[in-house]
PDB file of C-alpha atoms in Angstrom:
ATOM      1  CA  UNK L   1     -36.647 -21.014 -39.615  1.00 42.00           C
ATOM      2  CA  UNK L   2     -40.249 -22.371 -38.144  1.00 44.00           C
ATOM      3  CA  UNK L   3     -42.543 -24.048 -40.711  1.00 44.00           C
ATOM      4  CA  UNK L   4     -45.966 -22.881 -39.170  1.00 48.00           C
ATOM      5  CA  UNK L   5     -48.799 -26.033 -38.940  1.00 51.00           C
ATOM      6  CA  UNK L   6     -50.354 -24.161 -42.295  1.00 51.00           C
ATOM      7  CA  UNK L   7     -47.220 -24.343 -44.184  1.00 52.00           C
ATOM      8  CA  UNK L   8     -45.986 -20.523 -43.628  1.00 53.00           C
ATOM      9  CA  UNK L   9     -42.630 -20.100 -42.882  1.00 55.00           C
ATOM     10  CA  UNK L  10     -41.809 -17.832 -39.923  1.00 60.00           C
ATOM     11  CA  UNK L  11     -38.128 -16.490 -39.785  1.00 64.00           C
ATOM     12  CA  UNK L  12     -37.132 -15.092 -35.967  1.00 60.00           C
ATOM     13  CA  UNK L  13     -34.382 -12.638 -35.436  1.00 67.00           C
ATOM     14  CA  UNK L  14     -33.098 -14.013 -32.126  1.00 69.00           C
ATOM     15  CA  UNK L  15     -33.692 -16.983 -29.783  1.00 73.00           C
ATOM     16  CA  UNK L  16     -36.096 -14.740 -27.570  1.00 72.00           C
ATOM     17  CA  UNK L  17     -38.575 -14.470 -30.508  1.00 75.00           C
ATOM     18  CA  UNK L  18     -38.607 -18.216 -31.220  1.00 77.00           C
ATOM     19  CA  UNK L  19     -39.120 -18.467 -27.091  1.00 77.00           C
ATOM     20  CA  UNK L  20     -42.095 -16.155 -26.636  1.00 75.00           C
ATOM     21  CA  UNK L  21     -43.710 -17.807 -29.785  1.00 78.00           C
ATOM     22  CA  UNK L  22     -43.268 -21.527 -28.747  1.00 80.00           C
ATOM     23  CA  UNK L  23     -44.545 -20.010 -24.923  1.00 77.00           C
ATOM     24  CA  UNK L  24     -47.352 -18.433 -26.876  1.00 77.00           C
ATOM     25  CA  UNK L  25     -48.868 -21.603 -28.697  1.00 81.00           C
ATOM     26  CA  UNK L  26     -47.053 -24.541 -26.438  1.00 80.00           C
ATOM     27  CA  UNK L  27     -49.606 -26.673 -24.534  1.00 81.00           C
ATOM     28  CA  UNK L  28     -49.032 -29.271 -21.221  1.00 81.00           C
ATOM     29  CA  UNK L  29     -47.699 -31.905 -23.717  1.00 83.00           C
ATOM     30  CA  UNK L  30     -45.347 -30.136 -26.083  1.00 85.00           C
ATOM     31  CA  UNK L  31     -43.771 -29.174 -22.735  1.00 81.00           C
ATOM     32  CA  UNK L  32     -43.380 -32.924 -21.681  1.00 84.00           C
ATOM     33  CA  UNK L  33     -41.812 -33.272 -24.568  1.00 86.00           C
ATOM     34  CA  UNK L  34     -39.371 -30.486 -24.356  1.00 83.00           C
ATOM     35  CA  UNK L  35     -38.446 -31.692 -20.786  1.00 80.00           C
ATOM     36  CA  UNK L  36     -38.053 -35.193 -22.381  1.00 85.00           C
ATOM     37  CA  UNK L  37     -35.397 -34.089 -24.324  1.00 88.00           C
ATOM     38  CA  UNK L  38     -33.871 -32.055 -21.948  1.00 84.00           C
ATOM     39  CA  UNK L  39     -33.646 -34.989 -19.413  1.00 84.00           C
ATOM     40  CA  UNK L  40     -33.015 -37.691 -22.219  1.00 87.00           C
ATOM     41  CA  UNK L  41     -30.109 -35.317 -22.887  1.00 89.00           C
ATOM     42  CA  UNK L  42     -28.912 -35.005 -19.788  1.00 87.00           C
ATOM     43  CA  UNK L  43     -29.132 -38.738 -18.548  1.00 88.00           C
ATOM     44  CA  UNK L  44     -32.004 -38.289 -16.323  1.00 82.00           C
ATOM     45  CA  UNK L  45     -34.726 -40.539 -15.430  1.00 84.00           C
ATOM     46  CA  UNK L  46     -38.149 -39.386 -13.226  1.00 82.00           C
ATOM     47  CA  UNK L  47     -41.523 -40.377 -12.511  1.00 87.00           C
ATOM     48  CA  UNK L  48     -44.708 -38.642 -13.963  1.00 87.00           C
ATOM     49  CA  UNK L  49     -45.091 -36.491 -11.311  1.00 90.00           C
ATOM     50  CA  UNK L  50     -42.148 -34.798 -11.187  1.00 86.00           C
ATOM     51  CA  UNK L  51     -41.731 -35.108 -15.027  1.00 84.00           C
ATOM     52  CA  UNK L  52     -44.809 -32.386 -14.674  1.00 83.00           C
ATOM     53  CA  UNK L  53     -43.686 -30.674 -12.307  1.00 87.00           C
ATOM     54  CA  UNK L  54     -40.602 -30.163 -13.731  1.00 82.00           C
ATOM     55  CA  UNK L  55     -42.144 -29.522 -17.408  1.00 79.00           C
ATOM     56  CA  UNK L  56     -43.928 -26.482 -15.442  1.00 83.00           C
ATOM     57  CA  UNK L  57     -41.083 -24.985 -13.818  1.00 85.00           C
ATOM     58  CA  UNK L  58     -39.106 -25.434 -17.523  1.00 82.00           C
ATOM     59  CA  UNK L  59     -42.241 -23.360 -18.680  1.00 82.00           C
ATOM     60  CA  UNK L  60     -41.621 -20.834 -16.123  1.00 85.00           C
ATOM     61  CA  UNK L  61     -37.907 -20.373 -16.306  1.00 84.00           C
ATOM     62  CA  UNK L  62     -38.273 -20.052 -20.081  1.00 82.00           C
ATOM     63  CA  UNK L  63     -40.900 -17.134 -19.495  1.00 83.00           C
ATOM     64  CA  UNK L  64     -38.527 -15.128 -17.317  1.00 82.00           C
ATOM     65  CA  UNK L  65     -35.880 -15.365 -19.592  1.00 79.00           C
ATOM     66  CA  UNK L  66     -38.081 -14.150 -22.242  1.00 80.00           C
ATOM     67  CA  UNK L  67     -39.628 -11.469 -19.910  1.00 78.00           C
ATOM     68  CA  UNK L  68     -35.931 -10.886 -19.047  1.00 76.00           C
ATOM     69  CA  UNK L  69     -34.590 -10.862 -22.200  1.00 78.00           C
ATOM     70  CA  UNK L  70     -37.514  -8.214 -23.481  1.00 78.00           C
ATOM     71  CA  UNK L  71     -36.321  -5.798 -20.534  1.00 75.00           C
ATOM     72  CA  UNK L  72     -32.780  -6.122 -21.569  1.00 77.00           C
ATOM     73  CA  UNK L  73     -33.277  -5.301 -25.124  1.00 79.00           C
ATOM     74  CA  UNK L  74     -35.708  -2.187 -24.162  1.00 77.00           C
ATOM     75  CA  UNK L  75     -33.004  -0.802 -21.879  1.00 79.00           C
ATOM     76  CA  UNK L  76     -29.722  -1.459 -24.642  1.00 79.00           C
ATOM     77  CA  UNK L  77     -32.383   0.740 -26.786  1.00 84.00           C
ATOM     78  CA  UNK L  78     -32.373   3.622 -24.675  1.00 88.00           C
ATOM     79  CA  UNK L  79     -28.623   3.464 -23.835  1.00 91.00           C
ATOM     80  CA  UNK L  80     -25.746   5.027 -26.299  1.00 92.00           C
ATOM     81  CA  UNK L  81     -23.167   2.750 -26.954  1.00 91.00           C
ATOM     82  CA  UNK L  82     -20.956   5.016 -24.860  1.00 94.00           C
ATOM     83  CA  UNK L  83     -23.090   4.683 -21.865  1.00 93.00           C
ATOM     84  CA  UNK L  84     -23.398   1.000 -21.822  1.00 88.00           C
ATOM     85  CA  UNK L  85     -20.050   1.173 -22.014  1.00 91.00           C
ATOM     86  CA  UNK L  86     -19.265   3.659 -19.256  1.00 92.00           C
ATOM     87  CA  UNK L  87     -21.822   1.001 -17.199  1.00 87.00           C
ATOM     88  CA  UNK L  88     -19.302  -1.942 -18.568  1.00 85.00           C
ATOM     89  CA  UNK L  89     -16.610   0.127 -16.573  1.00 89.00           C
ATOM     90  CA  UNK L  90     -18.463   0.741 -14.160  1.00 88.00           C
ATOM     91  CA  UNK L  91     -19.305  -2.828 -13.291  1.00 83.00           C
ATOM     92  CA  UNK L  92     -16.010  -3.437 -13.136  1.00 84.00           C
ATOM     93  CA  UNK L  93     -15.173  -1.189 -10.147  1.00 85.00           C
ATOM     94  CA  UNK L  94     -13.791   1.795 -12.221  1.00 90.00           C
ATOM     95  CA  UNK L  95     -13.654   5.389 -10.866  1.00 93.00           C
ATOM     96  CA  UNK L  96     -14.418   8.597 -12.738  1.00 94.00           C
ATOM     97  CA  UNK L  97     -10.946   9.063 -12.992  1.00 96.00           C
ATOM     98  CA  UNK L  98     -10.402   6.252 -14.520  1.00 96.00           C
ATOM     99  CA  UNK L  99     -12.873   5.726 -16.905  1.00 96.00           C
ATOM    100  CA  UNK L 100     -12.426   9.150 -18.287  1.00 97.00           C
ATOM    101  CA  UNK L 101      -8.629   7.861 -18.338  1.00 97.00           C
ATOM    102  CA  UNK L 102      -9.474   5.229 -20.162  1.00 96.00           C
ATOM    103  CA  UNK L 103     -11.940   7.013 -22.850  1.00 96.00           C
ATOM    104  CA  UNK L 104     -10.011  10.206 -23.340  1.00 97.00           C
ATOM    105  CA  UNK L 105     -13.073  12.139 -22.087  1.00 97.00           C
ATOM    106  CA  UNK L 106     -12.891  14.796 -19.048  1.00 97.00           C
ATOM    107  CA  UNK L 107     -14.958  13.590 -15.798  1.00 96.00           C
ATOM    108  CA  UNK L 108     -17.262  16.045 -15.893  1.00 97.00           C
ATOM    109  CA  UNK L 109     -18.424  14.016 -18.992  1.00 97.00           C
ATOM    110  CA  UNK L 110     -18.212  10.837 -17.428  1.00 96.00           C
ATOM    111  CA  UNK L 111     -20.587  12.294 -14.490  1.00 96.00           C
ATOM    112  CA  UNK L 112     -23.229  13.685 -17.240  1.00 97.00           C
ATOM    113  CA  UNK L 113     -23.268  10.436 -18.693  1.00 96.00           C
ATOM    114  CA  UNK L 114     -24.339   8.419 -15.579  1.00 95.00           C
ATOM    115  CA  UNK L 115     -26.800  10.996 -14.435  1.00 95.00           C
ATOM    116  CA  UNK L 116     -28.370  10.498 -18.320  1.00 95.00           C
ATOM    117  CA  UNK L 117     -28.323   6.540 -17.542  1.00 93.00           C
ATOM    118  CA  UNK L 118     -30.036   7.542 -14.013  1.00 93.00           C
ATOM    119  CA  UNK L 119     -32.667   9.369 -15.627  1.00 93.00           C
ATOM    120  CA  UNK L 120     -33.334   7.041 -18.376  1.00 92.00           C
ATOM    121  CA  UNK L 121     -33.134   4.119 -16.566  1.00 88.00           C
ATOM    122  CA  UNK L 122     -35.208   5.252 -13.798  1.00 88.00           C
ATOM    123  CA  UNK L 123     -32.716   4.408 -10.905  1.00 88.00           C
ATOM    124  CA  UNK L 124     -31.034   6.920  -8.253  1.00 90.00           C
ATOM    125  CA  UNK L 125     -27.131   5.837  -7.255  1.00 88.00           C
ATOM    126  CA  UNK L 126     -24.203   4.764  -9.051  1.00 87.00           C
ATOM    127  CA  UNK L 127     -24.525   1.416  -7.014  1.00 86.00           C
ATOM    128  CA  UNK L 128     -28.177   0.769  -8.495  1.00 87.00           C
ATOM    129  CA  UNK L 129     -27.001   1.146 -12.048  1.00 86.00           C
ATOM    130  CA  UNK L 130     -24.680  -1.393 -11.334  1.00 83.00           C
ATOM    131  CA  UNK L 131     -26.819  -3.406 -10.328  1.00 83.00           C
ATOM    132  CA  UNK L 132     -29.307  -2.926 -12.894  1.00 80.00           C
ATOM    133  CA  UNK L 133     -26.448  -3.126 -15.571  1.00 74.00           C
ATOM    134  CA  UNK L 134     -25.911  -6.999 -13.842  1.00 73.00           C
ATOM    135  CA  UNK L 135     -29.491  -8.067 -13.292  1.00 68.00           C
ATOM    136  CA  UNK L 136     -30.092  -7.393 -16.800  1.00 63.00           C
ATOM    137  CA  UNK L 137     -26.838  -8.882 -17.978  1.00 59.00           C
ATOM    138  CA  UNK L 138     -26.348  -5.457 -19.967  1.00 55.00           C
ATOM    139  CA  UNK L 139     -22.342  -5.963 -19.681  1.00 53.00           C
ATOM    140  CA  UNK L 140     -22.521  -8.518 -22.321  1.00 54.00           C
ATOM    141  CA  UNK L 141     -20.356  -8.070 -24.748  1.00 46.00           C
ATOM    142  CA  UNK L 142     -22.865  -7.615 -27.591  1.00 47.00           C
ATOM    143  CA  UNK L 143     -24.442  -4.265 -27.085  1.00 42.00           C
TER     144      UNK L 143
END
């Protein structure tokens, strides 16, 4: 829970939320001060001109992981649980075989439901998926 400058009190669902607002609204300084903490924290001591430089590369890491975050929660949406978990397996170096082993489904099945992921993901190749599935840290285990 945020307490707005105006009193309000702004409740975010996840961490990636609170991120893009504080990225929203954050100026030069309350980034020093973030990187303060973060060095203070970690034992670490630098002059002002890397303490900027570093407070701007905190800014931009902290923007991909919201921009990556935002990605990752638009592909989980168009995903069944059953596909992200057929791409878990697949990850993992699973055949067909034995994923439809594994889920007591035929591998014709298994086979419809990676072409589905190809088409809504946008991506040609089992190897692509994979690596979508692992750039966008889909394979956690909260789907």
């Amino acid at each position: 829970m945020i307490h707005s400058p105006k009193g309000a009190v702004q409740r975010f669902s996840d961490i990636t939320d609170l991120l893009s607002q504080f990225l929203g609204t954050a100026d030069g300084a309350e980034m020093l001060t973030v990187f303060d903490v973060v060095a203070a924290k970690s034992g670490v001591i630098v002059d002002d001109q890397q303490r900027h430089d570093l407070a701007q590369q905190l800014r931009r890491f902290l923007s991909m992981a919201v921009l990556r975050a935002e990605v990752e929660k638009q592909i989980k949406s168009q995903l069944t649980d059953r596909e992200i978990e057929i791409m878990r397996m697949l990850a993992i170096g699973c055949s067909n075989d034995e994923i439809a082993g594994e889920l007591g489904i035929k591998q014709r099945t298994v086979r419809q439901h990676i072409e589905n992921m190809q088409l809504k993901l946008g991506v040609q190749g089992r190897g692509r998926l994979v690596a979508l599935a692992y750039g966008l840290e889909v394979l956690s285990a909260s789907a």
